[in-house]
CSV table of C-alpha atoms in Angstrom, one decimal:
chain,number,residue,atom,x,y,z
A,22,UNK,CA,94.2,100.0,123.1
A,23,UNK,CA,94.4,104.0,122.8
A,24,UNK,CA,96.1,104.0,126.2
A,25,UNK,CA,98.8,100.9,125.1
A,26,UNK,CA,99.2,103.1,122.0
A,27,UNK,CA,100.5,106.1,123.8
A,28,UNK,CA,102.5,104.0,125.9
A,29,UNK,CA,104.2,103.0,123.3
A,30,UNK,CA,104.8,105.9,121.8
A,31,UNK,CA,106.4,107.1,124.9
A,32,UNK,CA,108.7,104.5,125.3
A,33,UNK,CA,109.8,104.8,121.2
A,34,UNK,CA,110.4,108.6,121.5
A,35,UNK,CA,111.7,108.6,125.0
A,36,UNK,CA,114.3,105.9,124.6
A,37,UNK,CA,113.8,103.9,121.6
A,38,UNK,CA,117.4,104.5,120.2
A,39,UNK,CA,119.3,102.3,122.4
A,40,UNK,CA,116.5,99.6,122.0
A,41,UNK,CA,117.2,96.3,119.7
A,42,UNK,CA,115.2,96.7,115.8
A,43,UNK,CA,113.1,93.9,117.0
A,44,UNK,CA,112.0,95.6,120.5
A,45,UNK,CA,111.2,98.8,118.2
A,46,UNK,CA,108.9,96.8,116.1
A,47,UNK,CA,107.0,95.4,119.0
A,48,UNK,CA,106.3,98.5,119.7
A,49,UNK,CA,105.1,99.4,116.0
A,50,UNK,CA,102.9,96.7,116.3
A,51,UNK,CA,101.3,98.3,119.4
A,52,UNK,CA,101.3,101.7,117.6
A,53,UNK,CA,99.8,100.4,114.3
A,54,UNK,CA,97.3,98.4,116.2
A,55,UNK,CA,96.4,101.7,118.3
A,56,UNK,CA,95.9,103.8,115.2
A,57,UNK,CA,93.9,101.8,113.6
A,58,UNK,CA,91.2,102.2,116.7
A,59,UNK,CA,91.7,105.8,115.9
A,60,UNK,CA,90.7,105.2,112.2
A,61,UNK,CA,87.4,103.4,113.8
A,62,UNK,CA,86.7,106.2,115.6
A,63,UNK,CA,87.1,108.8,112.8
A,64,UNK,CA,90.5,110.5,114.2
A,65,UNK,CA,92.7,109.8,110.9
A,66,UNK,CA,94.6,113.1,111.8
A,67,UNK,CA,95.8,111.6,115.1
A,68,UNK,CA,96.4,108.3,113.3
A,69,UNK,CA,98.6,110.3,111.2
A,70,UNK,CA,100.4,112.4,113.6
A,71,UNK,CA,101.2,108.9,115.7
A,72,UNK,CA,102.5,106.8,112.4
A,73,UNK,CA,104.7,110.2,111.3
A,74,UNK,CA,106.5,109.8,114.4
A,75,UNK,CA,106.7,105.9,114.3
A,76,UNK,CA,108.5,105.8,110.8
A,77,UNK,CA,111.0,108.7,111.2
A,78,UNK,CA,112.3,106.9,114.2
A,79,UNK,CA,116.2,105.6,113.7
A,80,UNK,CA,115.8,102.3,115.1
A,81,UNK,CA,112.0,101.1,113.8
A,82,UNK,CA,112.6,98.6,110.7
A,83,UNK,CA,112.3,99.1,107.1
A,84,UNK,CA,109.9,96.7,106.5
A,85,UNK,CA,107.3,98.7,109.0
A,86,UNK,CA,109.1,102.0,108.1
A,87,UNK,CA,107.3,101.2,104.8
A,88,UNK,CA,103.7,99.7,106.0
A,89,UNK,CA,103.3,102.5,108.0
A,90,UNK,CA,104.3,105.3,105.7
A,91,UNK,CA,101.7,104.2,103.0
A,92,UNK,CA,98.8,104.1,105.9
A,93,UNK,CA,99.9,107.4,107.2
A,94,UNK,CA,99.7,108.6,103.3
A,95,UNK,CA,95.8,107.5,103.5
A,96,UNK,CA,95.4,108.7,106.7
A,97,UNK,CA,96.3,112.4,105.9
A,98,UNK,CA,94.2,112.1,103.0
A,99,UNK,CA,91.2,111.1,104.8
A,100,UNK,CA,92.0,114.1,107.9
A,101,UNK,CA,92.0,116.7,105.0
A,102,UNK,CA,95.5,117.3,104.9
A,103,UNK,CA,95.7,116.5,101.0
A,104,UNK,CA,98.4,118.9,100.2
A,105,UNK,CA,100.6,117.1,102.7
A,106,UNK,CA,100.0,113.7,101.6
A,107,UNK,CA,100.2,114.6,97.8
A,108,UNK,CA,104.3,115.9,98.2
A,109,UNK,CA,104.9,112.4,100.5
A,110,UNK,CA,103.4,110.5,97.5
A,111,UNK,CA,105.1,112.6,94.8
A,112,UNK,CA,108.3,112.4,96.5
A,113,UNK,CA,107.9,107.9,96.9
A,114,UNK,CA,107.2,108.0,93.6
A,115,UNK,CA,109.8,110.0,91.9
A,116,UNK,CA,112.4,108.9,93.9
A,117,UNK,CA,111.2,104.6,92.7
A,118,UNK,CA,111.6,106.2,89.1
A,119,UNK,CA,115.1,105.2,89.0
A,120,UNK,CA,117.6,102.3,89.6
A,121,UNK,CA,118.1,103.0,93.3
A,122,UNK,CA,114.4,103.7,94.0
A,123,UNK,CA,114.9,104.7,97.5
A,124,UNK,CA,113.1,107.9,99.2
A,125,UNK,CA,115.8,109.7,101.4
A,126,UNK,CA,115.8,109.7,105.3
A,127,UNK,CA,116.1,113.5,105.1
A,128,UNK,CA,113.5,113.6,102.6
A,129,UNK,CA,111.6,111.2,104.9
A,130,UNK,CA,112.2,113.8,107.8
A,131,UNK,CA,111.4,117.0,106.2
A,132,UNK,CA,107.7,115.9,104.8
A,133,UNK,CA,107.1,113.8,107.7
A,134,UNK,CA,108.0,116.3,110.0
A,135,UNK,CA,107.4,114.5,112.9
A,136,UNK,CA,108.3,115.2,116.7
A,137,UNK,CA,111.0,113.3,117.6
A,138,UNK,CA,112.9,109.8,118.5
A,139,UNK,CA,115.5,109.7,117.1
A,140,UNK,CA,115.5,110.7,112.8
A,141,UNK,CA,116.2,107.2,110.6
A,142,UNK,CA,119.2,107.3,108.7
A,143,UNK,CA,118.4,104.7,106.5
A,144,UNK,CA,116.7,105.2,103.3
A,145,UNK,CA,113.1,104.6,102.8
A,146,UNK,CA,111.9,101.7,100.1
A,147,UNK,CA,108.4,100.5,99.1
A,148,UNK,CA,107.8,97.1,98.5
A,149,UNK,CA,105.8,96.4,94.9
A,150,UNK,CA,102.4,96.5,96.4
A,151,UNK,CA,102.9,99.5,99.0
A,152,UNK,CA,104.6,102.1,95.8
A,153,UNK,CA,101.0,101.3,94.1
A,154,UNK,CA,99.1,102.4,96.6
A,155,UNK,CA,100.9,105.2,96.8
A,156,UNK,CA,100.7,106.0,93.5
A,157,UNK,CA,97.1,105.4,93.6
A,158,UNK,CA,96.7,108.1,96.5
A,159,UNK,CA,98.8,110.2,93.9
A,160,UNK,CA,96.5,109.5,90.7
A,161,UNK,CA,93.5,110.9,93.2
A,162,UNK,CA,95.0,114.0,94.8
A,163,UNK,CA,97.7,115.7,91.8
A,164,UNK,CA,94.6,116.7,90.3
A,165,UNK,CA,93.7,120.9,89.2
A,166,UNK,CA,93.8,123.0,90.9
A,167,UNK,CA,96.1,121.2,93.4
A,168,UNK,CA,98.3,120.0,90.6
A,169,UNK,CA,98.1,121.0,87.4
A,170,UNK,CA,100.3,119.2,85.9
A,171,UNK,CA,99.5,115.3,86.4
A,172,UNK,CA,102.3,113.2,87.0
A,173,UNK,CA,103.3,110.4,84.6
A,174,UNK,CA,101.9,106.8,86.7
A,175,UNK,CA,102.4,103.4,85.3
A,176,UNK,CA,99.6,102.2,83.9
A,177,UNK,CA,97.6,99.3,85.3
A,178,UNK,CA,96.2,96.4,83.3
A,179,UNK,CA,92.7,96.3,84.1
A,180,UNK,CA,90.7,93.2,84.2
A,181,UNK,CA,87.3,92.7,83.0
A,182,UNK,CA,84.0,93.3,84.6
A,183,UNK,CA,81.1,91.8,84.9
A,184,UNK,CA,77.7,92.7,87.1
A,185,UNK,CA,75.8,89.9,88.8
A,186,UNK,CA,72.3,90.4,90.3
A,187,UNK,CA,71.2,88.1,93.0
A,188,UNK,CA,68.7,87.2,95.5
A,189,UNK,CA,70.0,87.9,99.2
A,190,UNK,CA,68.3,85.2,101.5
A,191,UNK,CA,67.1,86.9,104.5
A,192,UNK,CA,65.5,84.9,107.9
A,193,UNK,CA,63.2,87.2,109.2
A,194,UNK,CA,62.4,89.9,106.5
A,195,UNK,CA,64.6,93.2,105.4
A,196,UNK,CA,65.9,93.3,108.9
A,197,UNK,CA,67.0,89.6,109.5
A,198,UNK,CA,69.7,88.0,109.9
A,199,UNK,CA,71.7,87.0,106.2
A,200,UNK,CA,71.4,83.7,105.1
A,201,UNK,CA,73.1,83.9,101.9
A,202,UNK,CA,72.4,84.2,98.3
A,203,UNK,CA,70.0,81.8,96.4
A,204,UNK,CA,71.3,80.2,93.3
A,205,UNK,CA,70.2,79.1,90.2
A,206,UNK,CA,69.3,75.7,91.3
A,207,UNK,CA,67.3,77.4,94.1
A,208,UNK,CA,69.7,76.5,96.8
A,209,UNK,CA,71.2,79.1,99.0
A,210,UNK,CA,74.9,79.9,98.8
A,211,UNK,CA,76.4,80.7,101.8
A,212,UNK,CA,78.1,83.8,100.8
A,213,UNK,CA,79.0,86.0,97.7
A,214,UNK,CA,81.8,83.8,96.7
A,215,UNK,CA,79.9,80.8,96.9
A,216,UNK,CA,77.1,82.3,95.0
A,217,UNK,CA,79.9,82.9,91.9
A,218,UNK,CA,81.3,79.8,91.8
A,219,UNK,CA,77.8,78.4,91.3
A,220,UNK,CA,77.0,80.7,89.0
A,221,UNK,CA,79.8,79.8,86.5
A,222,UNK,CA,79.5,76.0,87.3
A,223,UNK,CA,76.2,76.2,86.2
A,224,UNK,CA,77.4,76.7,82.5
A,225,UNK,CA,76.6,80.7,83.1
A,226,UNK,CA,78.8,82.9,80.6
A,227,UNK,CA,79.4,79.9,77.8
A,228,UNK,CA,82.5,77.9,79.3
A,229,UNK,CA,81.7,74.6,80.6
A,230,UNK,CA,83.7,74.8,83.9
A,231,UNK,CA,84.9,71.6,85.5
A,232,UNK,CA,85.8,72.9,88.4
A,233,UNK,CA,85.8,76.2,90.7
A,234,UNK,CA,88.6,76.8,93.7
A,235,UNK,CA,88.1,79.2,96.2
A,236,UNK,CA,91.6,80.6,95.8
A,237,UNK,CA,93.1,83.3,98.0
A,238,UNK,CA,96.8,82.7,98.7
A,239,UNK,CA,97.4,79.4,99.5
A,240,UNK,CA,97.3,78.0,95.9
A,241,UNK,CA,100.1,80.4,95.0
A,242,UNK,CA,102.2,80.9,97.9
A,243,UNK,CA,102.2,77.1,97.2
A,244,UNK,CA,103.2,77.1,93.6
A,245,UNK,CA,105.9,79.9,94.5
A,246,UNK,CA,107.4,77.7,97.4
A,247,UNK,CA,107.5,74.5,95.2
A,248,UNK,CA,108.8,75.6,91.8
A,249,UNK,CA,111.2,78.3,93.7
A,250,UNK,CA,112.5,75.9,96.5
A,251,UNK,CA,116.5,76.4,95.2
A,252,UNK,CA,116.2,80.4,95.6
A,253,UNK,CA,114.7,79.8,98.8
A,254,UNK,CA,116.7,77.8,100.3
A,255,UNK,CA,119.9,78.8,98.3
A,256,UNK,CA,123.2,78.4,100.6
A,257,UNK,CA,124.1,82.3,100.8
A,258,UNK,CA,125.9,83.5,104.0
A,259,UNK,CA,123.8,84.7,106.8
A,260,UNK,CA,120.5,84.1,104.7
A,261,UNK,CA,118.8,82.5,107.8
A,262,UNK,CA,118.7,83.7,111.4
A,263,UNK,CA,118.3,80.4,112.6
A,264,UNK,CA,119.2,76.5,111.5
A,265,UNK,CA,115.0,76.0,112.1
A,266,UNK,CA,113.9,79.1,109.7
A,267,UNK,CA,111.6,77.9,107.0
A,268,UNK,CA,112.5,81.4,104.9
A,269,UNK,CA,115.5,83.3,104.3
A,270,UNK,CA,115.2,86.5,106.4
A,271,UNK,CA,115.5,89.0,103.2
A,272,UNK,CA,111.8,87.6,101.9
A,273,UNK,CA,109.6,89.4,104.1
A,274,UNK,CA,111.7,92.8,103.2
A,275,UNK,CA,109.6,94.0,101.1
A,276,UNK,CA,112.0,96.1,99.0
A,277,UNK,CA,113.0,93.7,96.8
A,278,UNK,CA,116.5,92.1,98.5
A,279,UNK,CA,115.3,88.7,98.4
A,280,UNK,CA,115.1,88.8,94.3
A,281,UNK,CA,118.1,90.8,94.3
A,282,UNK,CA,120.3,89.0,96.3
A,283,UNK,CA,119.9,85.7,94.4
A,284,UNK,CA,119.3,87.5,90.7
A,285,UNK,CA,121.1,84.6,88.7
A,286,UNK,CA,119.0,81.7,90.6
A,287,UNK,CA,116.0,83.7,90.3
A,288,UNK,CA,116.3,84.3,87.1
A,289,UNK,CA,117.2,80.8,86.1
A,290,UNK,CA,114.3,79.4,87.7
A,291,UNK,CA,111.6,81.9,86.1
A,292,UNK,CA,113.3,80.6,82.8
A,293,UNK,CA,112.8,77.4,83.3
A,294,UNK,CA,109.2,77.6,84.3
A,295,UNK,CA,108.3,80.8,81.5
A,296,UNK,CA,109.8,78.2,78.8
A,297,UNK,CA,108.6,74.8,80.6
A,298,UNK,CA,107.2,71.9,78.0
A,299,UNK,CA,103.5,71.7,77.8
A,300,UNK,CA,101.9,68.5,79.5
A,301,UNK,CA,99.3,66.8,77.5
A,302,UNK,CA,97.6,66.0,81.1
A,303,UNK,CA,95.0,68.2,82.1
A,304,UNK,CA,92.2,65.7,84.1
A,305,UNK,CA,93.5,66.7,87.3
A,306,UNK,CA,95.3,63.4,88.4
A,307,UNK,CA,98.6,63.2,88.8
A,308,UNK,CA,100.6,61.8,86.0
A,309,UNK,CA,101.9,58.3,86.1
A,310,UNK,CA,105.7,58.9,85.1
A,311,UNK,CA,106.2,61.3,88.5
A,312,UNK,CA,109.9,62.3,87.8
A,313,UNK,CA,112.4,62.6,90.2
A,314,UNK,CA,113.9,65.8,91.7
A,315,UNK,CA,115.4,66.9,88.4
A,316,UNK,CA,116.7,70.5,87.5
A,317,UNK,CA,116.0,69.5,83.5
A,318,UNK,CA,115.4,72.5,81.7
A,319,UNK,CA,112.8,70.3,79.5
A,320,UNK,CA,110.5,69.1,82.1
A,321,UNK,CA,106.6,70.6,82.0
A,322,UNK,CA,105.4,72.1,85.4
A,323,UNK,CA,103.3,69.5,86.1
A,324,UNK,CA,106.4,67.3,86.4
A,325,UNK,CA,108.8,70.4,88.2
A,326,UNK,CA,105.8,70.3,91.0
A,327,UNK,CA,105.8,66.5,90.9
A,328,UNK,CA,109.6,66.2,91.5
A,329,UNK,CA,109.8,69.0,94.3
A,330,UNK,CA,107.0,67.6,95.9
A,331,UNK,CA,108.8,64.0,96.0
A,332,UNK,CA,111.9,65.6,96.9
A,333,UNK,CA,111.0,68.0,100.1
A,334,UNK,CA,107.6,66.5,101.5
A,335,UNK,CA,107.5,67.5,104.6
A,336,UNK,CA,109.9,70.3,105.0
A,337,UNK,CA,109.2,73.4,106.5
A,338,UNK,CA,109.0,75.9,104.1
A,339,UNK,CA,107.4,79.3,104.0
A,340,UNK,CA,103.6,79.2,102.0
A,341,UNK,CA,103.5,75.0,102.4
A,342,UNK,CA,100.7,73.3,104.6
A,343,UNK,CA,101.7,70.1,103.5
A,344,UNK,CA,98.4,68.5,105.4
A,345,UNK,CA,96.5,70.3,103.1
A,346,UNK,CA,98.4,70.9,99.9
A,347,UNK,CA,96.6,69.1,96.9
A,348,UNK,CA,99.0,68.3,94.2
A,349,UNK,CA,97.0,67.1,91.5
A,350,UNK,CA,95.1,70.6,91.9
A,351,UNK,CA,98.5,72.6,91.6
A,352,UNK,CA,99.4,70.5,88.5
A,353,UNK,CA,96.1,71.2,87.0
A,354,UNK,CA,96.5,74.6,87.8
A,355,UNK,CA,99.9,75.1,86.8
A,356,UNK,CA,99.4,73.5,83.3
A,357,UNK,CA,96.2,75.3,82.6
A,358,UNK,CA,97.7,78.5,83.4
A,359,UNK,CA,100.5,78.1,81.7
A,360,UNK,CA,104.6,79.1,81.9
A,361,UNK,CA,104.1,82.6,81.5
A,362,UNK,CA,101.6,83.2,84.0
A,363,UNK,CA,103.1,80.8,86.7
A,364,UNK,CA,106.1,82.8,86.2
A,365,UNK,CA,104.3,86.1,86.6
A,366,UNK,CA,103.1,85.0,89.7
A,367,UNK,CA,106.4,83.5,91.1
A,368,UNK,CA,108.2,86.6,90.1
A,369,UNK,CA,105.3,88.9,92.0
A,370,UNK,CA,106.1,86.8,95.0
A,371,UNK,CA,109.8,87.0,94.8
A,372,UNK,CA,110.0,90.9,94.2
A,373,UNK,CA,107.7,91.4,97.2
A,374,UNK,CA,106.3,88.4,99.1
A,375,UNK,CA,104.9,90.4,101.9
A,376,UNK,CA,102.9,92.9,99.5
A,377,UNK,CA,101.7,89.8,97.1
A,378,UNK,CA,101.3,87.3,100.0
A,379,UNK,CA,97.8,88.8,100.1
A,380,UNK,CA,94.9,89.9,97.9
A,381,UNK,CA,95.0,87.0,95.4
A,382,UNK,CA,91.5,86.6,93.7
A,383,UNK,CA,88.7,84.5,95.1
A,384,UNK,CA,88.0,82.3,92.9
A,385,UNK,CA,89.8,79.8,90.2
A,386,UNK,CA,88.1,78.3,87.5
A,387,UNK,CA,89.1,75.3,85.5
A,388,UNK,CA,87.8,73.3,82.4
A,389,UNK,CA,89.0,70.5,80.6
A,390,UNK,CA,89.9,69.6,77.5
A,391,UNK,CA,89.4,71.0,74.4
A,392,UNK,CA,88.9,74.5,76.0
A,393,UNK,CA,91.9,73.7,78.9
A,394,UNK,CA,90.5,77.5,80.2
A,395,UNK,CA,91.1,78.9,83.4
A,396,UNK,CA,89.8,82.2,85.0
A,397,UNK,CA,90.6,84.1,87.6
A,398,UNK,CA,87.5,85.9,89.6
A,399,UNK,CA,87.8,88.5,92.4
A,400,UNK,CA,84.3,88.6,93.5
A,401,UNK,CA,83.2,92.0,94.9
A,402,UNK,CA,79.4,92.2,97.1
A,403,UNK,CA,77.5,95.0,96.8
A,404,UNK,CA,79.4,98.4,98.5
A,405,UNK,CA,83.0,96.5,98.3
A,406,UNK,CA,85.8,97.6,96.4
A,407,UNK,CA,89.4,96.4,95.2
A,408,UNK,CA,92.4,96.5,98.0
A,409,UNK,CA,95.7,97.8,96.6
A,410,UNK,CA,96.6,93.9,96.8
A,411,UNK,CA,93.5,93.2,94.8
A,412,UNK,CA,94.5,95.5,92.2
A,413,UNK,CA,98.3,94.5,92.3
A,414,UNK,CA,97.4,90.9,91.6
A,415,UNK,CA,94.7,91.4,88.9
A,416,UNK,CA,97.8,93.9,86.9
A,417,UNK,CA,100.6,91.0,87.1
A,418,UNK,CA,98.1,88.5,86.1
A,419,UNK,CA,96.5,90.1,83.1
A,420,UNK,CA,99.6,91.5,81.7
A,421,UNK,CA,100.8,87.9,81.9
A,422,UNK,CA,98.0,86.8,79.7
A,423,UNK,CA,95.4,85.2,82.3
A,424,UNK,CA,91.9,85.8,82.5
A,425,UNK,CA,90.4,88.0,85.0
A,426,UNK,CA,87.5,89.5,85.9
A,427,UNK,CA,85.7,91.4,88.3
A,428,UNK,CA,82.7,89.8,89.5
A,429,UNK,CA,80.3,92.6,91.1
A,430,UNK,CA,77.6,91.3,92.7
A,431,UNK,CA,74.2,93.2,93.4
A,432,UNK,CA,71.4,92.7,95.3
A,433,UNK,CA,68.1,92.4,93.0
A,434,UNK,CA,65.7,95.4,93.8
């Protein structure tokens, strides 16, 4: 891999500027996959040195221009070049302060200072996602007597936390192999996750929970496909590179054109769902009056997912596995969360799909009626921590209004 790495490299700064975008970010793929073995192996300053070159260069994309700008930020932190890293972070996050909120190629250049290929002229944006991190790397390092003056960072809503202790089930003794975690039934939960799910099933905490979804992404990269469909697939000029593309090119941007580009749509359809009519429904079936594809401003989300899903079963669409989609589960879902938060969550995904297509929490819980609760549960085993994703998507889901929690899980001594 180190060898393909410098390879690469080679052919980016040696010729890369009369290469095709998409030829350049094969070879970013090669270069990103080649530092991280140098992050394995403890060499974050060569990582860095290698990703400095890869983002100045004129022809690399934006969209890995600004992946690998916030791993060479970390990686110049963690090769004790602080100072360094601190003016890159300073300088992404002043320069997202206003309406334009891009960083400056020569800006880029000068703090970058990398070695050649070829300087970008294009302006640097972060995606959602990516300018936290950054500003998280920022939070740490402008910090006395580096900094002391400490810059003014949004604040982040932080969910609540809660500390398990658990039995790990080992075969063997201390040394063995892990089985999982027992639970309070006595069985053995294969995995941390597991073991939290049937912790809160078990009535644990005081909410009878009906139900517990190992979440991820799918549930909303569903919700956001279904209930956003017209934005998606909205008839602008050049929007798709091919007749056969399941998402408009601009999604994966990360710098917000997708959102942008269709403002009115978008902004229609957030409506829509932050104001939809509450649905009495809440068993987790689907409801007997399924609507047609309707854009009626008065229709519950239950019914919106009911009505897209009737209307574009089968499509190929971005997020949708329709083999494994569960309907009655999104409905649930939808309704128990509630407009806000479903809109909270679309709007994460529409502002930056490729930051928020990631890092969603484990677990969803559900109850029924009276309580109609749902919570959201990253689950954390012992010596983990929160991604930036992780932490995106617990801020845009408790300033919405949802439960969440941290679950932190430790072994009993």
């Amino acid at each position: 891999m180190l060898v393909a790495l410098e390879e690469a490299r080679s052919l980016l700064l040696g010729g890369g500027e009369g290469r095709s975008p998409a030829w350049c970010a094969v070879l970013g793929r090669v270069i990103a996959a080649g530092c991280a073995q140098l992050r394995r192996q403890g060499e974050h300053g060569a990582s860095a040195r290698a990703l400095c070159d890869t983002i100045g260069h004129s022809m690399m994309p934006q969209r890995w221009r600004a992946a690998l700008f916030v791993q060479c930020v970390k990686d110049l932190d963690r090769a004790g070049q602080q100072e360094r890293a601190c003016r890159l972070c300073e300088a992404a996050h002043t320069s997202h302060l206003d309406a334009n909120g891009h960083l400056s190629s020569a800006s880029v250049a000068s703090l970058l200072e990398s070695s050649g290929g070829g300087s970008s002229t294009e302006a640097l944006k972060l995606g959602a996602v990516q300018l936290m991190a950054v500003r998280r790397v920022l939070k740490k390092l402008a910090v006395p007597p580096r900094r002391w003056k400490r810059p003014a960072l949004p604040s982040l809503a932080a969910p609540r936390e809660v500390h398990l202790r658990g039995d790990e089930v080992l075969d063997g003794g201390d040394a063995g192999r892990r089985l999982g975690w027992r639970a309070a039934d006595g069985s053995i939960a294969r995995g941390v996750e597991e073991y939290v799910r049937l912790h809160y099933l078990s009535g644990a905490g005081g909410t009878p929970w009906s139900k517990g979804v190992h979440l991820e992404n799918a549930l909303f990269l569903s919700l956001f496909a279904l209930l956003m469909w017209d934005a998606l697939f909205a008839p602008l000029p050049g929007a798709f590179g091919s007749s056969s593309s399941d998402a408009p090119d601009d999604l994966l941007s990360g710098c917000g054109s997708f959102a942008s580009r269709r403002a009115d749509i978008v902004g229609a359809l957030l409506k829509r769902i932050e104001s939809a009519a509450p649905d009495e429904q809440l068993d987790g079936t689907v409801p007997q009056d399924t609507p047609v594809a309707s854009p009626r401003a008065h229709l519950s989300l239950s019914a919106r997912l009911a009505a897209a899903h009737a209307a574009h079963y089968g499509e190929e669409c971005i997020g949708l596995d329709w083999s494994r989609l569960d309907l009655p589960l999104l409905q649930w879902t939808a309704t128990a969360l509630g407009g806000r938060v479903v809109a909270a969550i679309c709007r994460a995904l529409a502002d930056d799909y490729g930051g928020f297509s990631h890092g969603a929490p484990d677990l969803l819980l559900l109850a029924d009626r009276p309580s109609a609760a749902a919570r959201f549960v990253e689950v954390k085993g012992p010596n983990d921590r929160l991604s930036d994703s992780q932490v995106a998507w617990c801020d845009v889901l408790a300033r919405a209004g949802a439960d969440v929690e941290v679950a932190y899980v430790e072994r009993c001594v």
